[in-house]
Coordinates of C-alpha atoms and ligand atoms in Angstrom, one line a residue:
M1 CA 0.0 0.0 0.0
P2 CA 1.5 3.4 -0.9
L3 CA 2.8 5.5 2.0
R4 CA 0.5 8.4 1.1
L5 CA -2.6 6.2 1.4
R6 CA -1.3 4.6 4.7
L7 CA -0.7 8.1 6.2
A8 CA -4.2 9.3 5.1
I9 CA -5.8 6.2 6.5
L10 CA -3.8 6.5 9.8
N11 CA -4.8 10.2 10.2
G12 CA -8.4 9.4 9.4
A13 CA -8.4 6.5 11.9
V14 CA -7.0 8.8 14.7
L15 CA -9.6 11.4 13.9
A16 CA -12.4 8.9 13.7
G17 CA -11.4 7.7 17.2
A18 CA -11.3 11.2 18.5
I19 CA -14.7 12.0 17.0
L20 CA -16.2 8.8 18.4
L21 CA -14.9 9.4 21.9
L22 CA -16.1 13.0 21.9
S23 CA -19.5 12.0 20.6
L24 CA -19.8 9.2 23.3
V25 CA -18.8 11.6 26.1
A26 CA -21.2 14.3 24.8
Y27 CA -24.1 11.8 24.4
A28 CA -23.5 10.4 27.9
Q29 CA -23.4 13.8 29.5
V30 CA -26.6 15.0 27.8
S31 CA -28.4 11.8 28.5
R32 CA -27.4 11.9 32.2
S33 CA -28.3 15.6 32.6
L34 CA -31.7 15.0 30.9
A35 CA -32.4 12.1 33.4
E36 CA -31.3 14.2 36.4
S37 CA -33.4 17.2 35.4
L38 CA -36.4 14.8 34.9
D39 CA -36.0 13.3 38.3
E40 CA -35.5 16.8 39.8
S41 CA -38.8 18.0 38.2
L42 CA -40.6 14.8 39.6
R43 CA -39.1 15.5 43.0
A44 CA -40.2 19.1 43.1
Q45 CA -43.6 18.3 41.9
G46 CA -43.9 15.4 44.3
E47 CA -42.8 17.5 47.3
N48 CA -45.3 20.3 46.5
L49 CA -48.2 17.8 46.1
A50 CA -47.2 15.9 49.2
T51 CA -47.4 19.2 51.2
L52 CA -50.9 19.8 49.8
Y53 CA -52.2 16.3 50.5
E54 CA -50.7 16.2 54.0
A55 CA -52.4 19.6 54.7
R56 CA -55.8 18.2 53.4
A57 CA -55.5 15.2 55.6
S58 CA -55.3 17.3 58.7
L59 CA -58.6 19.1 57.8
P60 CA -62.0 17.7 58.9
S61 CA -64.2 16.0 56.3
P62 CA -65.8 17.3 54.0
V63 CA -64.0 20.7 54.4
D64 CA -60.9 18.9 53.2
Q65 CA -62.4 18.0 49.8
R66 CA -63.6 21.5 49.3
V67 CA -60.3 23.2 50.1
I68 CA -58.1 20.7 48.4
P69 CA -60.5 18.9 46.0
Q70 CA -58.5 16.3 43.9
P71 CA -55.0 15.3 43.1
G72 CA -53.4 16.7 40.0
V73 CA -55.5 19.9 40.0
F74 CA -52.4 21.9 41.1
S75 CA -50.0 19.9 39.0
S76 CA -49.0 20.7 35.4
P77 CA -50.7 18.4 32.8
T78 CA -47.3 16.9 32.0
F79 CA -47.4 15.1 35.3
L80 CA -49.6 12.1 36.2
V81 CA -50.5 11.8 39.8
Q82 CA -51.9 8.8 41.8
V83 CA -52.6 8.6 45.6
L84 CA -52.5 5.2 47.4
N85 CA -54.1 4.1 50.7
P86 CA -51.7 3.0 53.4
D87 CA -52.6 -0.6 52.3
G88 CA -51.4 0.2 48.7
N89 CA -54.8 0.5 46.9
V90 CA -55.5 3.4 44.6
A91 CA -57.4 6.1 46.4
E92 CA -57.3 9.0 43.9
R93 CA -55.9 9.6 40.4
S94 CA -55.3 12.8 38.4
S95 CA -57.6 13.3 35.4
G96 CA -54.6 13.0 33.0
L97 CA -54.5 9.3 33.8
G98 CA -58.1 8.7 32.5
N99 CA -59.0 5.1 33.4
R100 CA -55.3 4.0 33.5
R101 CA -53.4 3.3 36.6
L102 CA -49.8 3.9 37.5
P103 CA -48.1 0.5 38.2
V104 CA -47.5 -0.1 41.9
N105 CA -44.1 -1.8 42.6
P106 CA -44.1 -3.4 46.1
E107 CA -40.4 -2.7 46.4
S108 CA -40.8 1.0 45.7
V109 CA -43.7 1.2 48.1
R110 CA -41.7 -0.5 50.8
Q111 CA -38.8 1.9 50.2
A112 CA -41.2 4.9 50.4
G113 CA -42.7 3.5 53.6
E114 CA -39.3 3.5 55.2
G115 CA -39.0 7.2 54.5
H116 CA -37.0 7.1 51.3
V117 CA -38.3 8.4 47.9
A118 CA -38.2 5.8 45.0
Y119 CA -37.5 6.5 41.4
E120 CA -38.1 3.9 38.7
T121 CA -38.8 3.6 35.0
V122 CA -42.0 1.8 34.1
V123 CA -44.1 1.2 31.0
L124 CA -47.5 2.7 30.8
D125 CA -49.6 1.9 27.6
G126 CA -46.4 0.8 25.9
Q127 CA -44.6 4.1 26.6
P128 CA -41.7 4.5 29.0
V129 CA -42.5 6.6 32.0
R130 CA -40.4 7.8 35.0
L131 CA -42.2 7.2 38.3
Y132 CA -41.6 8.9 41.7
T133 CA -43.1 7.4 44.9
T134 CA -43.1 8.9 48.4
A135 CA -45.0 8.4 51.6
L136 CA -47.6 10.9 53.0
F137 CA -47.6 11.7 56.8
T138 CA -49.6 14.1 59.0
D139 CA -48.3 14.7 62.5
E140 CA -46.2 11.5 62.3
E141 CA -49.3 9.6 61.2
F142 CA -48.9 7.6 58.0
I143 CA -51.7 8.3 55.6
G144 CA -50.7 6.7 52.3
Y145 CA -48.4 7.1 49.2
L146 CA -48.1 9.7 46.5
Q147 CA -47.0 8.6 43.0
V148 CA -46.0 11.2 40.4
A149 CA -45.0 10.2 36.9
R150 CA -43.8 11.9 33.7
S151 CA -43.4 10.5 30.2
L152 CA -39.8 9.8 29.0
Q153 CA -40.9 10.3 25.3
A154 CA -39.7 13.9 25.0
A155 CA -36.3 13.0 26.6
E156 CA -35.9 10.0 24.3
Q157 CA -36.8 12.1 21.2
A158 CA -34.2 14.7 22.2
L159 CA -31.6 11.9 22.6
A160 CA -32.5 10.3 19.3
F161 CA -32.1 13.7 17.6
L162 CA -28.7 14.1 19.3
R163 CA -27.7 10.6 18.1
T164 CA -28.6 11.4 14.5
T165 CA -26.9 14.8 14.6
L166 CA -23.7 13.3 16.1
L167 CA -23.7 10.6 13.5
Q168 CA -24.2 13.0 10.5
V169 CA -21.7 15.6 11.8
G170 CA -19.2 12.8 12.7
A171 CA -19.4 11.1 9.3
G172 CA -19.2 14.5 7.5
S173 CA -16.1 15.6 9.4
L174 CA -14.5 12.2 9.0
A175 CA -14.9 12.4 5.2
I176 CA -13.6 16.0 5.1
A177 CA -10.7 15.0 7.4
L178 CA -9.8 12.0 5.1
V179 CA -9.7 14.2 2.0
V180 CA -7.6 16.9 3.8
A181 CA -5.3 14.1 5.2
W182 CA -4.9 12.7 1.7
F183 CA -3.8 16.1 0.3
L184 CA -1.6 16.9 3.4
A185 CA 0.1 13.5 3.1
G186 CA 0.7 14.1 -0.6
A187 CA 2.2 17.6 0.1
S188 CA 4.5 16.3 2.8
L189 CA 5.6 13.3 0.6
D190 CA 6.1 15.5 -2.4
P191 CA 9.8 16.3 -1.8
I192 CA 10.5 12.5 -1.3
T193 CA 8.7 11.7 -4.6
R194 CA 10.9 14.3 -6.3
I195 CA 14.0 12.9 -4.8
T196 CA 13.0 9.3 -5.9
R197 CA 12.3 10.5 -9.4
A198 CA 15.7 12.4 -9.6
A199 CA 17.5 9.3 -8.2
D200 CA 15.8 7.1 -10.7
E201 CA 16.8 9.4 -13.6
I202 CA 20.4 9.2 -12.4
A203 CA 20.2 5.4 -12.2
V204 CA 18.7 5.1 -15.7
S205 CA 21.1 7.6 -17.4
V206 CA 24.2 6.2 -15.6
R207 CA 25.2 9.9 -15.0
F208 CA 27.1 9.6 -11.8
D209 CA 28.1 13.3 -12.1
R210 CA 24.5 14.4 -11.6
R211 CA 23.2 15.5 -8.2
L212 CA 19.9 16.3 -6.6
A213 CA 19.0 19.9 -6.3
R214 CA 19.5 21.5 -2.9
V215 CA 16.4 21.4 -0.6
E216 CA 16.2 24.6 1.4
T217 CA 13.8 23.4 4.1
H218 CA 16.6 22.3 6.5
D219 CA 14.5 19.3 7.6
E220 CA 14.7 15.5 7.2
V221 CA 14.0 15.8 3.5
A222 CA 17.0 18.2 3.1
R223 CA 19.2 15.8 5.0
L224 CA 18.1 12.9 2.9
A225 CA 19.0 14.8 -0.3
E226 CA 22.4 15.8 1.2
T227 CA 23.1 12.2 2.2
F228 CA 22.1 11.0 -1.2
N229 CA 24.4 13.6 -2.9
R230 CA 27.3 12.6 -0.5
M231 CA 26.8 9.0 -1.4
M232 CA 26.9 9.9 -5.1
D233 CA 30.2 11.8 -4.6
R234 CA 31.8 8.7 -3.2
L235 CA 30.3 6.5 -5.9
E236 CA 31.4 8.8 -8.6
S237 CA 35.0 8.9 -7.3
A238 CA 35.1 5.1 -7.0
F239 CA 33.6 4.8 -10.5
I240 CA 36.1 7.2 -12.0
A241 CA 39.0 5.5 -10.2
Q242 CA 37.9 2.1 -11.5
R243 CA 37.4 3.4 -15.0
R244 CA 40.8 5.1 -15.0
F245 CA 42.4 1.9 -13.8
V246 CA 40.8 -0.2 -16.6
A247 CA 41.7 2.4 -19.2
D248 CA 45.3 2.7 -17.9
A249 CA 45.8 -1.0 -17.5
S250 CA 44.5 -1.8 -21.0
H251 CA 46.6 1.0 -22.5
E252 CA 49.8 -0.1 -20.6
L253 CA 49.3 -3.8 -21.6
R254 CA 49.1 -3.0 -25.3
T255 CA 52.8 -2.3 -25.7
P256 CA 54.2 -5.4 -23.9
L257 CA 51.7 -7.5 -25.8
T258 CA 52.9 -6.1 -29.2
I259 CA 56.5 -6.8 -28.1
I260 CA 55.7 -10.3 -27.0
R261 CA 53.9 -11.1 -30.3
G262 CA 56.6 -9.5 -32.4
N263 CA 59.4 -11.4 -30.7
I264 CA 57.7 -14.8 -30.8
E265 CA 56.9 -14.2 -34.6
M266 CA 60.6 -13.4 -35.1
L267 CA 61.6 -16.6 -33.1
R268 CA 59.3 -18.7 -35.2
R269 CA 60.4 -17.2 -38.5
S270 CA 64.2 -17.5 -37.6
G271 CA 63.9 -21.3 -38.0
S272 CA 66.0 -21.8 -34.9
I273 CA 63.3 -23.9 -33.3
Q274 CA 63.0 -27.3 -35.1
N275 CA 61.3 -29.3 -32.4
T276 CA 57.6 -29.8 -33.4
E277 CA 56.3 -29.7 -29.8
M278 CA 58.2 -26.4 -29.2
Q279 CA 56.7 -25.0 -32.4
E280 CA 53.2 -25.9 -31.3
A281 CA 53.9 -24.3 -28.0
L282 CA 55.0 -21.1 -29.8
D283 CA 51.8 -21.2 -31.9
D284 CA 49.8 -21.4 -28.7
V285 CA 51.6 -18.4 -27.2
I286 CA 51.0 -16.4 -30.4
A287 CA 47.2 -17.4 -30.4
E288 CA 46.9 -16.4 -26.7
A289 CA 48.8 -13.2 -27.2
E290 CA 46.4 -12.3 -30.1
R291 CA 43.4 -13.1 -28.0
M292 CA 44.8 -10.9 -25.2
T293 CA 45.4 -8.1 -27.6
R294 CA 41.8 -8.3 -28.7
L295 CA 40.6 -8.4 -25.1
V296 CA 42.7 -5.4 -24.1
G297 CA 41.5 -3.5 -27.2
G298 CA 37.9 -4.3 -26.3
L299 CA 38.4 -3.2 -22.7
L300 CA 40.0 0.0 -23.8
A301 CA 37.1 0.7 -26.2
L302 CA 34.6 0.2 -23.4
A303 CA 36.6 2.2 -20.9
R304 CA 36.5 5.1 -23.4
A305 CA 32.8 4.6 -24.0
D306 CA 32.3 4.7 -20.2
A307 CA 34.3 7.9 -20.0
G308 CA 31.7 9.4 -22.4
Q309 CA 33.8 9.6 -25.5
E310 CA 32.0 11.7 -28.1
I311 CA 31.3 10.2 -31.5
A312 CA 32.5 12.2 -34.5
R313 CA 29.7 13.3 -36.8
A314 CA 30.2 13.1 -40.6
S315 CA 28.1 11.8 -43.5
V316 CA 28.4 8.1 -43.9
R317 CA 26.9 6.1 -46.8
L318 CA 25.8 2.9 -45.3
D319 CA 25.5 1.0 -48.6
E320 CA 29.1 1.9 -49.4
L321 CA 30.2 0.8 -45.9
V322 CA 28.5 -2.5 -46.3
E323 CA 30.1 -3.1 -49.7
N324 CA 33.6 -2.2 -48.4
I325 CA 33.2 -4.6 -45.5
H326 CA 32.0 -7.4 -47.8
R327 CA 35.0 -6.8 -50.0
E328 CA 37.4 -6.9 -47.1
V329 CA 36.0 -9.8 -45.1
Q330 CA 34.9 -12.1 -47.9
P331 CA 38.4 -13.5 -48.6
S332 CA 38.7 -14.6 -44.9
A333 CA 35.2 -16.0 -44.6
G334 CA 36.4 -19.5 -45.4
K335 CA 33.6 -22.0 -46.1
V336 CA 30.9 -19.6 -45.0
G337 CA 29.3 -17.6 -47.8
L338 CA 29.3 -13.8 -47.1
E339 CA 26.6 -12.3 -49.4
L340 CA 25.2 -8.9 -50.0
G341 CA 21.4 -8.6 -49.8
E342 CA 19.2 -5.5 -50.6
R343 CA 21.2 -2.3 -50.7
Q344 CA 19.5 1.1 -50.7
A345 CA 21.6 4.2 -50.9
I346 CA 21.3 5.5 -47.3
E347 CA 23.2 8.2 -45.5
V348 CA 23.6 8.7 -41.8
Q349 CA 25.5 11.1 -39.6
G350 CA 28.2 9.4 -37.6
D351 CA 31.8 8.1 -37.2
L352 CA 32.9 6.0 -40.1
D353 CA 35.5 4.0 -38.1
A354 CA 33.1 3.3 -35.2
L355 CA 30.3 2.2 -37.6
K356 CA 32.8 0.0 -39.4
Q357 CA 33.8 -1.6 -36.1
L358 CA 30.2 -2.1 -35.3
L359 CA 29.4 -3.9 -38.5
L360 CA 32.6 -5.9 -38.4
I361 CA 31.7 -7.2 -34.9
L362 CA 28.3 -8.5 -36.2
V363 CA 29.7 -9.9 -39.5
D364 CA 32.7 -11.6 -37.7
N365 CA 30.2 -13.2 -35.2
G366 CA 28.0 -14.4 -38.1
I367 CA 30.9 -16.0 -39.8
K368 CA 32.4 -17.3 -36.6
Y369 CA 29.2 -19.0 -35.4
T370 CA 27.9 -20.3 -38.7
P371 CA 29.1 -23.8 -39.6
P372 CA 30.8 -24.4 -43.0
G373 CA 28.4 -24.3 -45.9
G374 CA 26.2 -21.7 -44.2
R375 CA 25.5 -18.1 -45.3
V376 CA 25.8 -14.6 -43.8
T377 CA 23.8 -12.0 -45.6
V378 CA 24.2 -8.3 -45.1
A379 CA 21.6 -5.8 -46.3
V380 CA 20.9 -2.1 -45.8
R381 CA 17.5 -0.5 -46.2
E382 CA 15.3 2.3 -44.8
R383 CA 12.4 1.2 -42.7
A384 CA 10.0 3.1 -40.5
G385 CA 12.1 6.3 -40.6
F386 CA 15.3 4.5 -39.6
A387 CA 18.3 3.3 -41.5
E388 CA 18.6 -0.4 -41.0
I389 CA 21.6 -2.7 -41.5
S390 CA 20.7 -6.4 -41.0
V391 CA 23.3 -9.2 -40.6
Q392 CA 21.5 -12.5 -41.1
D393 CA 23.2 -15.9 -40.7
T394 CA 22.2 -19.5 -41.0
G395 CA 24.1 -20.5 -37.9
P396 CA 23.0 -22.3 -34.8
G397 CA 20.9 -19.4 -33.4
I398 CA 20.8 -18.2 -29.8
A399 CA 18.9 -19.9 -27.0
P400 CA 16.0 -17.8 -25.5
E401 CA 17.7 -17.9 -22.1
D402 CA 20.9 -16.4 -23.5
L403 CA 19.2 -13.8 -25.7
P404 CA 18.6 -11.2 -22.9
N405 CA 22.3 -11.4 -21.8
I406 CA 24.4 -11.5 -25.0
F407 CA 25.0 -7.7 -24.8
E408 CA 26.4 -7.9 -21.3
R409 CA 30.2 -7.5 -21.0
F410 CA 32.0 -10.9 -20.9
Y411 CA 28.8 -12.9 -21.4
R412 CA 29.3 -15.9 -23.7
A413 CA 26.6 -18.5 -24.3
T414 CA 27.5 -22.0 -23.2
A415 CA 27.2 -23.1 -26.9
A416 CA 29.8 -20.5 -27.9
R417 CA 32.5 -21.4 -25.4
G418 CA 34.3 -23.6 -27.9
Q419 CA 34.8 -20.7 -30.3
E420 CA 37.4 -18.1 -29.7
G421 CA 36.1 -14.8 -28.5
T422 CA 36.2 -12.3 -25.5
G423 CA 32.5 -11.7 -24.9
L424 CA 33.0 -8.0 -25.4
G425 CA 32.1 -7.6 -29.0
L426 CA 28.4 -7.1 -28.7
A427 CA 28.8 -4.8 -25.7
I428 CA 31.0 -2.5 -27.8
A429 CA 28.6 -2.8 -30.8
L430 CA 25.6 -1.8 -28.7
W431 CA 27.5 1.2 -27.3
I432 CA 28.5 2.4 -30.8
A433 CA 24.8 2.0 -32.0
R434 CA 23.5 3.9 -29.0
A435 CA 26.1 6.5 -29.2
H436 CA 24.7 7.2 -32.7
G437 CA 21.2 7.5 -31.2
G438 CA 20.3 4.1 -32.5
D439 CA 19.9 0.5 -31.2
I440 CA 20.5 -3.1 -32.1
V441 CA 17.6 -5.6 -32.3
V442 CA 18.2 -9.4 -32.4
E443 CA 15.8 -12.1 -33.7
S444 CA 17.0 -15.6 -33.2
S445 CA 15.9 -19.1 -32.3
P446 CA 18.0 -22.2 -32.0
G447 CA 18.4 -24.0 -35.3
T448 CA 17.1 -21.2 -37.6
G449 CA 20.0 -18.7 -37.4
S450 CA 20.2 -15.2 -36.1
C451 CA 19.4 -11.8 -37.5
F452 CA 21.1 -8.7 -35.9
T453 CA 19.6 -5.4 -37.0
I454 CA 21.3 -2.1 -36.5
R455 CA 18.9 0.8 -36.4
L456 CA 20.3 4.3 -36.9
P457 CA 18.6 7.7 -37.3
L458 CA 18.6 8.8 -40.9
K459 CA 20.7 11.8 -41.8
G460 CA 18.8 15.0 -40.8
E461 CA 16.9 13.2 -38.1
S462 CA 18.0 14.1 -34.5
P463 CA 19.2 11.1 -32.4
R464 CA 16.7 10.1 -29.7
Q465 CA 19.1 10.8 -26.8
S466 CA 22.3 12.6 -26.4
V467 CA 25.4 10.4 -26.4
R468 CA 26.1 11.1 -22.7
D469 CA 22.7 9.9 -21.7
Q470 CA 23.1 6.5 -23.2
P471 CA 23.1 3.6 -20.8
L472 CA 26.1 1.4 -21.5
A473 CA 26.1 -2.3 -22.2
V474 CA 22.6 -2.9 -21.0
T475 CA 20.4 -5.6 -22.3
P476 CA 18.2 -4.3 -25.0
Ligands
LIG1 P1 32.2 -13.3 -28.4 O1 33.5 -12.8 -28.4 O2 31.9 -14.4 -27.5 O3 31.7 -13.5 -29.8 P2 30.2 -11.2 -28.4 O4 29.9 -10.2 -27.4 O5 30.4 -10.8 -29.8 O6 31.3 -12.1 -27.8 O7 28.9 -12.2 -28.4 C1 28.3 -12.6 -27.1 C2 27.7 -14.0 -27.3 O8 26.6 -13.9 -28.1 C3 28.5 -15.0 -28.0 O9 29.4 -15.6 -27.0 C4 27.6 -15.9 -28.6 O10 27.1 -16.9 -27.6 C5 26.4 -15.1 -28.9 N1 26.4 -14.7 -30.3 C6 26.7 -13.5 -30.9 N2 26.5 -13.5 -32.2 C7 26.0 -14.7 -32.5 C8 25.6 -15.3 -33.8 N3 25.7 -14.7 -34.9 N4 25.1 -16.6 -33.7 C9 25.0 -17.3 -32.5 N5 25.4 -16.7 -31.3 C10 25.9 -15.5 -31.3

């Protein structure tokens, strides 16, 4: 799950918890205060009525009924009043009750008889009602019980309204908070996203000299960018040192190798060594010295490529280049037929020597890997706005598992190990093609031969990327 979504959800969850807690506390407070004020109103009403009934009981009959006629006359219509005899039977009821009776709970009556008031919630006609019970006394004489009740409907309606309001407001604020949290998380992660993008660009372009722009915020993000740049400084110096070492070593090895080869050639030609075994040993040394010369030459070429060597730009006729290579290589092709296929007159901008080296690598490979009697056909044509040189052979083809790796430095397919080679040719070829703003595409399957196609921008077309931006020796 992306960090931005995780942060937004986390913020939303914290906020939802806070809203829920706040709502629960508010709801509990309101519901408790409603219950308290209801009980308080019952108590006040009950005390007033009890005083009246106790006063009436001390008057002689029938004066009592005239002075204080019936229960509930003095009470507000929201209260229901019922008077019980000392034995618990209903003696009088307020008119609001009609022919209903307030339920008499023996436990509440007992509690009232002991001098405590009792509060309880009962059901009257299916409606919840809060009921207050107290005992009535005149001059210490017990004369009965007074019950005062009030419907809980209004309080419950108020609580239901509060519940709906809290739910709606809570859900609304949660939705708003989630949206705000999403944008805030995006804004705070934005510098990190930019750093990641810039680091990615450096990785893709293999430009170790590039750095992230300074972040002026002096916070964790700025420190991250600084640390990344410091790491790039160290990587760049290590990379430069390694590149210089390979270039220097290859350069230094060329002279001794030339001397070794020259001296051994001289020794062989002098005729001083007659022994066959010794001559074979000399041949081996010459072959190995030649192989090493090729290897050192390849390493030097790649070291120069890594150093960002610029390619010279001049007009090059590809059809003429192909014909020249055909003429030069054909005599040494042995039993493999080197043929010219379709040739369109095509011009590109580039370095003639480098392009020649590129084509030679592909043609040499074709001849090297194709068994005697096979064919290597070179063609040049324009296709889809590109100049294309194809080198098609009837050789053994390349296994699918090797295909993605053949452009790696020193990679050699197992099938090719018997052949001489360094594993650097295709890496150099790909660099030359890319340095010209082009590419190399391979189509091959075992048994049917291989076709390497060089694609180059036509003269007048701008290369797709600058030479310095080309990734080197990567699998196409
Ligand atoms: P090498 O010096 O081994 O030829 P390259 O870089 O030129 O090195 O080629 C890399 C590998 O690609 C070779 O070892 C071989 O396995 C494979 N390869 C290249 N060209 C061909 C081809 N025309 N036919 C079959 N395999 C090829």
